[in-house]
Coordinates of C-alpha atoms and ligand atoms in Angstrom, one line a residue:
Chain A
X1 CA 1.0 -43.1 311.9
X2 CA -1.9 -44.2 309.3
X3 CA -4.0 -44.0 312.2
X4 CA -3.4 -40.7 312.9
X5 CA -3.4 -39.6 309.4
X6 CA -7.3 -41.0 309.3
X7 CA -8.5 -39.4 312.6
X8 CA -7.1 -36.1 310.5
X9 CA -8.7 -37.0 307.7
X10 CA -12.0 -37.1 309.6
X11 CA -11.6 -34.0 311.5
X12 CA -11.0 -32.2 308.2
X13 CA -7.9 -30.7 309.6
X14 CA -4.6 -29.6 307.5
X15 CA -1.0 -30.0 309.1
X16 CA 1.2 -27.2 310.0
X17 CA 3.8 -28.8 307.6
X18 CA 1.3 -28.6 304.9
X19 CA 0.4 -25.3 304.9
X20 CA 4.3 -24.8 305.3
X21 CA 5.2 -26.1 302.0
X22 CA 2.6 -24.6 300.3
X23 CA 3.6 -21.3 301.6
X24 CA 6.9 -22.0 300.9
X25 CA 6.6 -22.9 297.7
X26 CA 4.8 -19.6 297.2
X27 CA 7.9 -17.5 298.5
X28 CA 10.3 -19.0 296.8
X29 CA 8.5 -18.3 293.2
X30 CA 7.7 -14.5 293.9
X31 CA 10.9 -13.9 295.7
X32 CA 12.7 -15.5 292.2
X33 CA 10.4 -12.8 290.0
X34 CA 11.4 -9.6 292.5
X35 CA 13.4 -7.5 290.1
X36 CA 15.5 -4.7 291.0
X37 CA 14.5 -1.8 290.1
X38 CA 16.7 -1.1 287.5
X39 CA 16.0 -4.5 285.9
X40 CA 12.4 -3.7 284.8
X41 CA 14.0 -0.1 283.0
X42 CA 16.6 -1.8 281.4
X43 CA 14.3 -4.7 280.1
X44 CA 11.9 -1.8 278.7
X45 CA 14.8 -0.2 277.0
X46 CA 16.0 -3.4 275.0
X47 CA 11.9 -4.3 274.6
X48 CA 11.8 -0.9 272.8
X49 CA 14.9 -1.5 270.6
X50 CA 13.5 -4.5 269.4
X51 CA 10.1 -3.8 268.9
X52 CA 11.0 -0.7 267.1
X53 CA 12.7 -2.5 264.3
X54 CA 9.2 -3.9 263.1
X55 CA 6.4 -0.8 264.7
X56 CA 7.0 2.8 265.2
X57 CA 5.8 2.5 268.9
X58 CA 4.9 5.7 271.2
X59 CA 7.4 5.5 273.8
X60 CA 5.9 8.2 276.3
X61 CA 3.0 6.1 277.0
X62 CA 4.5 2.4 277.0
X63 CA 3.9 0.8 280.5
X64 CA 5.9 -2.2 282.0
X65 CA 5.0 -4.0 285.2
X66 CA 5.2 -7.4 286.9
X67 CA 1.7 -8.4 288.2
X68 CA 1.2 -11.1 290.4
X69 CA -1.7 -13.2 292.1
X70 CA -2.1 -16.3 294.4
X71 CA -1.0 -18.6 291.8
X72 CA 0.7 -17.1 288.8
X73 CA 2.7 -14.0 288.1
X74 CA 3.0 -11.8 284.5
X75 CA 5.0 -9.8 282.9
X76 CA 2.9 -6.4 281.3
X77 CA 3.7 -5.2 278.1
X78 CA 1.7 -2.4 276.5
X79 CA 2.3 -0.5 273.9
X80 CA 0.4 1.4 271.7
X81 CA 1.7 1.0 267.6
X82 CA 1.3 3.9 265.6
X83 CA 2.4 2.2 262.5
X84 CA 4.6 -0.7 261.2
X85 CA 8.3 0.5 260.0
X86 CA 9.7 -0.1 256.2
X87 CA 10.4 -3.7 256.7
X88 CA 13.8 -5.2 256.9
X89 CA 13.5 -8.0 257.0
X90 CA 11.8 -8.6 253.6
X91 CA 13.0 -11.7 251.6
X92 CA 15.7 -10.5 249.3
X93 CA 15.0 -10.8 245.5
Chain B
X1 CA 47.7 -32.2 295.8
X2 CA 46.2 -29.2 296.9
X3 CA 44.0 -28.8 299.6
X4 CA 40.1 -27.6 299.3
X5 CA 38.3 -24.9 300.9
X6 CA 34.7 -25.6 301.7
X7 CA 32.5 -23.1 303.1
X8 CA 29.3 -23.7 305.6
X9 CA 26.8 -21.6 305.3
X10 CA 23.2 -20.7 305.4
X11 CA 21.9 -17.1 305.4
X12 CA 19.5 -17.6 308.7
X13 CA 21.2 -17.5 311.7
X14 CA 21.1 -20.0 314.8
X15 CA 20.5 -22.9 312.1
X16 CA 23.6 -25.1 312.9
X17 CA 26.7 -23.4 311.0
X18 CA 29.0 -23.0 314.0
X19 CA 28.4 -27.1 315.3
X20 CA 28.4 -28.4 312.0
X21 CA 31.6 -27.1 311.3
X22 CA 33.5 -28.2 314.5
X23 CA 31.7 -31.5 314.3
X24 CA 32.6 -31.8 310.5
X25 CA 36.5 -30.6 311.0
X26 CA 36.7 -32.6 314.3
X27 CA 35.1 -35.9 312.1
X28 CA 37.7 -35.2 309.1
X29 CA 40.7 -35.0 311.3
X30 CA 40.1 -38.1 313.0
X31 CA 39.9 -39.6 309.8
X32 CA 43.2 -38.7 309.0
X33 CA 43.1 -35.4 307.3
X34 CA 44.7 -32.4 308.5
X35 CA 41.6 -29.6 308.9
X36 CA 41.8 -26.2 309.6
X37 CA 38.1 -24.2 310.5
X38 CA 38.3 -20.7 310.2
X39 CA 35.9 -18.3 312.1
X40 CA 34.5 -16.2 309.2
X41 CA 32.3 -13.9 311.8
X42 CA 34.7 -11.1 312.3
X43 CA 33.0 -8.8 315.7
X44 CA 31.1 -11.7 316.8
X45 CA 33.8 -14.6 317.3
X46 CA 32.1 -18.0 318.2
X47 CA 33.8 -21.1 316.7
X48 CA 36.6 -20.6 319.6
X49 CA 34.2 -21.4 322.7
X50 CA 32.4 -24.1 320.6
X51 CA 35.2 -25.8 320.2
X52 CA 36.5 -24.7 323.9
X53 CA 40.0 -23.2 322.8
X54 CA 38.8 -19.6 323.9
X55 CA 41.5 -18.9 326.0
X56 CA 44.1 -20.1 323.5
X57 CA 43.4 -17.4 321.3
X58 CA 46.5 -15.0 321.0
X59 CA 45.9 -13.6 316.9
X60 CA 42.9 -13.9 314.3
X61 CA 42.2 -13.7 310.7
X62 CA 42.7 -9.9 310.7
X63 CA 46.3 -10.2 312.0
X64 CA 47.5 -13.1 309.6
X65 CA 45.8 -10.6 306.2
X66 CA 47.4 -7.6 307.5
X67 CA 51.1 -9.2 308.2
X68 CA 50.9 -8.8 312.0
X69 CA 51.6 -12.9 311.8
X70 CA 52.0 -16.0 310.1
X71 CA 49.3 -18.4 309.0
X72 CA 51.0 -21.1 311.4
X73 CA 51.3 -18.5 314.6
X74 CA 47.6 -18.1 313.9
X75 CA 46.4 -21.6 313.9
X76 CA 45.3 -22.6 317.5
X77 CA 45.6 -26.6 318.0
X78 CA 43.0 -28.4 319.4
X79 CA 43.3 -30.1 322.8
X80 CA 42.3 -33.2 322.0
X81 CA 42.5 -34.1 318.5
X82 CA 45.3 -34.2 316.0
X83 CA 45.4 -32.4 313.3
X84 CA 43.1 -30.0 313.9
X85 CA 43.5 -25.9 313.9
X86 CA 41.1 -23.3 314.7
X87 CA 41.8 -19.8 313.0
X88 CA 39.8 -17.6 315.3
X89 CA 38.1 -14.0 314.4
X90 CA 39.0 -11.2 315.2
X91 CA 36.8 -10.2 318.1
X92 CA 37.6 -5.5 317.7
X93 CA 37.9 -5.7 314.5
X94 CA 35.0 -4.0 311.7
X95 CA 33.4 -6.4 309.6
X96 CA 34.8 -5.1 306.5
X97 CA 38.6 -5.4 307.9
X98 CA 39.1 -8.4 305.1
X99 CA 38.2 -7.9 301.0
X100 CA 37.3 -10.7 299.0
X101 CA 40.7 -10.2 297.8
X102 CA 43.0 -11.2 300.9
X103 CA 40.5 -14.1 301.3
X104 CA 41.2 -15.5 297.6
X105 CA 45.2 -14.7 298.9
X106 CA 44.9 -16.5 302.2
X107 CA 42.8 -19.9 300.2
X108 CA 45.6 -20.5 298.5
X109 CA 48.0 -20.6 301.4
X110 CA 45.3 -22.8 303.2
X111 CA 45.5 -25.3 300.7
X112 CA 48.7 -25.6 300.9
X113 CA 49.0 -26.2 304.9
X114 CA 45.6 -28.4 305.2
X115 CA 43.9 -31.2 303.2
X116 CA 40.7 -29.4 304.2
X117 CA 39.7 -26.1 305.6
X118 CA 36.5 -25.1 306.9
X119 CA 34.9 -21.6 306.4
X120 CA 32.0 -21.2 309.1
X121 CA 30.3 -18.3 307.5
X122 CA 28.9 -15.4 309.4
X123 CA 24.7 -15.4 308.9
X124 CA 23.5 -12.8 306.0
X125 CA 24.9 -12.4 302.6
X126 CA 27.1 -9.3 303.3
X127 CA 30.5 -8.8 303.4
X128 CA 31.4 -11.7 305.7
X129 CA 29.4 -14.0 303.3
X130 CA 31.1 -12.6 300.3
X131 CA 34.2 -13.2 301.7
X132 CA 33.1 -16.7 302.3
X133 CA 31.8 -17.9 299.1
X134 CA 34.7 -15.7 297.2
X135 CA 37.4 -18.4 298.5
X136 CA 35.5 -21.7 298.4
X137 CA 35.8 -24.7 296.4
X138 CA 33.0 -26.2 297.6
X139 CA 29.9 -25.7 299.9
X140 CA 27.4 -26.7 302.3
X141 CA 24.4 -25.2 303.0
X142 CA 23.0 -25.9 306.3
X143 CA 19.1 -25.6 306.7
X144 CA 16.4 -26.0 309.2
X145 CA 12.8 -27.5 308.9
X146 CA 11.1 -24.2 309.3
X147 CA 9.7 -21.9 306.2
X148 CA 12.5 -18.6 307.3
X149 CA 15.4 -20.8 307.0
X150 CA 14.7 -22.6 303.9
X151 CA 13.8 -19.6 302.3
X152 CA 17.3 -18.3 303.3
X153 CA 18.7 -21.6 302.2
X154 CA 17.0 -20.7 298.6
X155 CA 18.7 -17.4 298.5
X156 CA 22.0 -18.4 299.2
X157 CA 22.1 -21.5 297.0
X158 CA 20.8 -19.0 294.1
X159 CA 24.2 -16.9 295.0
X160 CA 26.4 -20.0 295.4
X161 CA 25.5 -21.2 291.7
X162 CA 26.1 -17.5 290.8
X163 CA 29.7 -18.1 291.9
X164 CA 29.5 -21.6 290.0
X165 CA 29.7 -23.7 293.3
X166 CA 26.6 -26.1 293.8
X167 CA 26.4 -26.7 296.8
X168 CA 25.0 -30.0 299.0
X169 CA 22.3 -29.8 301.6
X170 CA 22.3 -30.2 305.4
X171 CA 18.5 -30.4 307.2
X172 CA 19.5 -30.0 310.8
X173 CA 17.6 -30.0 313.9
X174 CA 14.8 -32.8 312.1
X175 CA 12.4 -33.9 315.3
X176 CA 11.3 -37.2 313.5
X177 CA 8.1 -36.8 316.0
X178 CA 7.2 -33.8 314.5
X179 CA 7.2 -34.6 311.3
X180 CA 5.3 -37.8 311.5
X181 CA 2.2 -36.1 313.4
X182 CA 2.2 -33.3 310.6
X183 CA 3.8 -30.7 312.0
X184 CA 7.3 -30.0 310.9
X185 CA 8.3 -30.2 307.0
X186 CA 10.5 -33.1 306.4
X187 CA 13.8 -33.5 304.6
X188 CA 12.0 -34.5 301.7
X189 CA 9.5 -31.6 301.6
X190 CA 12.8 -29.0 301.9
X191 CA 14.4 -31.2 299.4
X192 CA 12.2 -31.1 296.6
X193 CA 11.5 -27.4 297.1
X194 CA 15.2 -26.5 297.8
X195 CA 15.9 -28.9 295.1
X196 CA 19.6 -29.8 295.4
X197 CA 21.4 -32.9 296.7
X198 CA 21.4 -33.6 300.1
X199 CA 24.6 -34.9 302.3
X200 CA 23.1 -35.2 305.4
X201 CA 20.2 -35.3 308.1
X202 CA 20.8 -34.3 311.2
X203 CA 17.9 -35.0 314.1
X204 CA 17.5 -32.1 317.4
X205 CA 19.6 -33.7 319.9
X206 CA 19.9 -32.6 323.6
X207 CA 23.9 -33.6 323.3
X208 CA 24.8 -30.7 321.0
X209 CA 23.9 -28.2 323.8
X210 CA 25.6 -30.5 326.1
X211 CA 28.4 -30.8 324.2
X212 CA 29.2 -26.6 323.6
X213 CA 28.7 -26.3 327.5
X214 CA 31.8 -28.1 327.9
X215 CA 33.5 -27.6 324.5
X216 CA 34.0 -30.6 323.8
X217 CA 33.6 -32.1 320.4
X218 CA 30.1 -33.9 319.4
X219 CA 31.7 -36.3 317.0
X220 CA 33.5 -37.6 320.3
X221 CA 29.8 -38.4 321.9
X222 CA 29.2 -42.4 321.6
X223 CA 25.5 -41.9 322.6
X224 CA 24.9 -38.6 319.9
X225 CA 22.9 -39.1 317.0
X226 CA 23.9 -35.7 315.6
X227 CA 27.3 -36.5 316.2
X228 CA 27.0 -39.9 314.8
X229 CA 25.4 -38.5 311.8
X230 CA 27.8 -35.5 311.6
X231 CA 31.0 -38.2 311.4
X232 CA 29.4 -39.6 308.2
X233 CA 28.6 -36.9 306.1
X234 CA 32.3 -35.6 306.9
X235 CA 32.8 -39.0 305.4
X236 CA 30.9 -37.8 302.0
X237 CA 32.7 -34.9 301.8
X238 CA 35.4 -36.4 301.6
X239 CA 36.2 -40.0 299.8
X240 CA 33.1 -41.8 300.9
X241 CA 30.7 -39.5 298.3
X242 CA 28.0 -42.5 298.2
X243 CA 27.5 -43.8 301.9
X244 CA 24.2 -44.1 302.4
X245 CA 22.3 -40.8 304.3
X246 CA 20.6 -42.1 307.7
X247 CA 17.2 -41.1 307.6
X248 CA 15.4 -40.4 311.1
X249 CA 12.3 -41.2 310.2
X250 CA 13.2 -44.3 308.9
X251 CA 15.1 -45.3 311.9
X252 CA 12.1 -44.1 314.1
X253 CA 10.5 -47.2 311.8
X254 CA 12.3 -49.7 313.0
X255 CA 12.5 -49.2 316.6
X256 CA 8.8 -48.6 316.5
X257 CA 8.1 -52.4 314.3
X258 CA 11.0 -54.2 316.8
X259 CA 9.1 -52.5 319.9
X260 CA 5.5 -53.9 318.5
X261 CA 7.0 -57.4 317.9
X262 CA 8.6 -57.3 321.6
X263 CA 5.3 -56.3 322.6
X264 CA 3.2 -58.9 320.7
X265 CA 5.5 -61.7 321.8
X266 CA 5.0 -60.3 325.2
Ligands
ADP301 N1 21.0 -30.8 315.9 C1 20.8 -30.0 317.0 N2 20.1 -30.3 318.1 C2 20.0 -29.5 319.1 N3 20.5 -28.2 319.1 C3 21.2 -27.8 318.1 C4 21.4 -28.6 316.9 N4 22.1 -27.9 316.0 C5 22.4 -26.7 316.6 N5 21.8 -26.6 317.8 C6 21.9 -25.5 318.7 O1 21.3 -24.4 318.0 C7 22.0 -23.2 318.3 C8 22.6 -22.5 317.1 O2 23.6 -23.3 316.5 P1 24.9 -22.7 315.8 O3 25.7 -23.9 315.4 O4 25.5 -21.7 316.7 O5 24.2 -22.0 314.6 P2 24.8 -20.9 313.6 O6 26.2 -21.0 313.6 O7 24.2 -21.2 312.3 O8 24.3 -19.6 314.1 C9 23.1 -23.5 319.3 O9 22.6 -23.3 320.6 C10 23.3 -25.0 319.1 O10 23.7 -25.7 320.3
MG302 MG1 27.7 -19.4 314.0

């Protein structure tokens, strides 16, 4: 059908199956970063742990959050640092 | 050696489930294997009229699990092919009458019985589903060129590797047509976003609603191209792993360049 395909071409119009894919493709990535709810609390629990052993962090007002847009998604972070904690990881003598 | 258990499944409804598993346990048996296909949509029993044994039915799943018979009483013969059994749902029963449990239990006395047995699995990913994927070796995931079902087809393949089972692709219901004036997806568009291995292509064909009028078996069609194609991928699933997958379009091809050298000649 290259005939077909050109008479598209020139009439500037996209296929159904085009616009299928595409949308699609788009599903399948943001269904894949739905979290249950749960997930997001646990992950900020274990985030916390972590991060604590190198900052004292101010829990109350640490925020977590998935954000996404037409063509990427993110995960959020923030955290304010009140100050780093006695190292532990210093080299050993 | 042991039998396997291979479920067919999908997530969307009305995508092909029910025919591809009568066609594929029809295919196997008359390639020498002795199938069994079990009805896995307990309250909404369907496999039975496909497969036009409805009025053969005397017990179901539920009653072999909860002792009322044997596996053997259970198995309905078919009428015209050897070696192959229907186990029917139960029509009354609640859809949480079987746990994953008495399915793992009643596996294992399948693969004793039957080289193959067939689980057509209920649409959804509840219990029914659970059940399903809980007693299978292996699986096939039966999709249709449309954005709903594929999406489906994603979820459930994600669950299936969960349970470490990778499955192999069916794209039913392909109108080669379609697709060439852009407006179907093709088998390679839900391959590569699906991204697993494919085992067969299966193109819309008038004969499969032909063929459940009557209950009679597809893979017993001469003139079905879905049964045609249905015979060989029961042929990849079991021994012939590396025959070659017909592809509609392809064949569409051909025809086409034979009818313009007819016509040139002409
Ligand atoms: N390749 C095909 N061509 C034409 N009709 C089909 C094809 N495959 C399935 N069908 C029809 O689609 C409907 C749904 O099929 P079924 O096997 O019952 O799906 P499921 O078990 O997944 O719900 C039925 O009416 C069936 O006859
Ligand atoms: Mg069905």
């Amino acid at each position: 059908m290259k005939f077909n395909e050109l008479l598209k071409k020139l009439m500037n119009k996209t296929d159904s199956r085009d616009i299928a894919k595409k949308r699609l493709k788009f599903a399948l990535l943001t269904d894949k970063l739905e979290v249950k709810t749960d997930t997001l609390g646990n992950l900020q629990k274990d985030l916390v742990e972590v991060i604590s052993r190198y900052f004292v962090i101010e829990t109350e007002s640490i925020k977590i959050d998935i954000q996404r847009s037409e063509k990427s998604s993110a995960l959020i972070f923030n955290t304010p640092i009140l100050s780093a904690t006695n190292q532990r990881g210093l080299p050993s003598a | 050696m042991e039998g396997k258990v291979i479920v067919v499944t999908s997530g969307k409804g009305g995508v092909g489930k029910t025919t591809v598993t009568a066609s594929i346990g029809a295919a196997l048996a008359m390639q020498g294997k002795r199938v069994a296909v079990v009805d896995m949509d307990i309250g909404l029993r369907n496999l039975d009229v496909v497969m036009g044994l409805e009025n053969r039915v005397v017990f179901n799943i539920v009653d072999i699990i909860k002792g009322k018979c044997k596996l053997k009483q259970a198995a309905i013969k078919d009428r015209r092919i050897e070696n192959l059994f229907l186990i029917p749902a139960s029509q009354s029963d609640d859809k949480n009458a079987i746990k994953p449990e008495n399915m793992v239990w009643l596996a294992n006395k399948m693969r004793k019985e039957y080289d193959v047995t067939l689980l057509d699995c209920p649409a959804g990913i509840e219990q029914g589903f659970k059940n399903s994927i809980v007693a299978a070796d292996e699986a096939v995931v039966v999709c249709t060129p449309e954005v709903s079902a594929v999406r489906d087809a994603d979820r459930i393949i994600g669950l299936l590797y969960a349970q470490s089972i990778t499955p192999k692709l069916i794209v039913n219901r392909i109108v080669p047509k379609m697709v060439e004036n852009g407006d179907m997806l093709s088998h390679e568009d839900v391959v590569e976003v699906l991204s697993i291995d494919l085992i067969g292509l299966i193109e819309m064909d008038d004969r499969v609603v032909v063929s459940t009028n009557t209950g009679t078996p597809l893979v017993l069609q001469n003139d079905s191209k879905a049964g045609k194609a249905l015979t060989r991928i029961a042929m990849r699933l079991d021994g012939h792993p590396d025959l070659a997958i017909e592809n509609p379009m392809a064949q569409k091809g051909f025809w086409k360049k034979i009818g313009l050298k007819l016509s040139r000649k002409n």
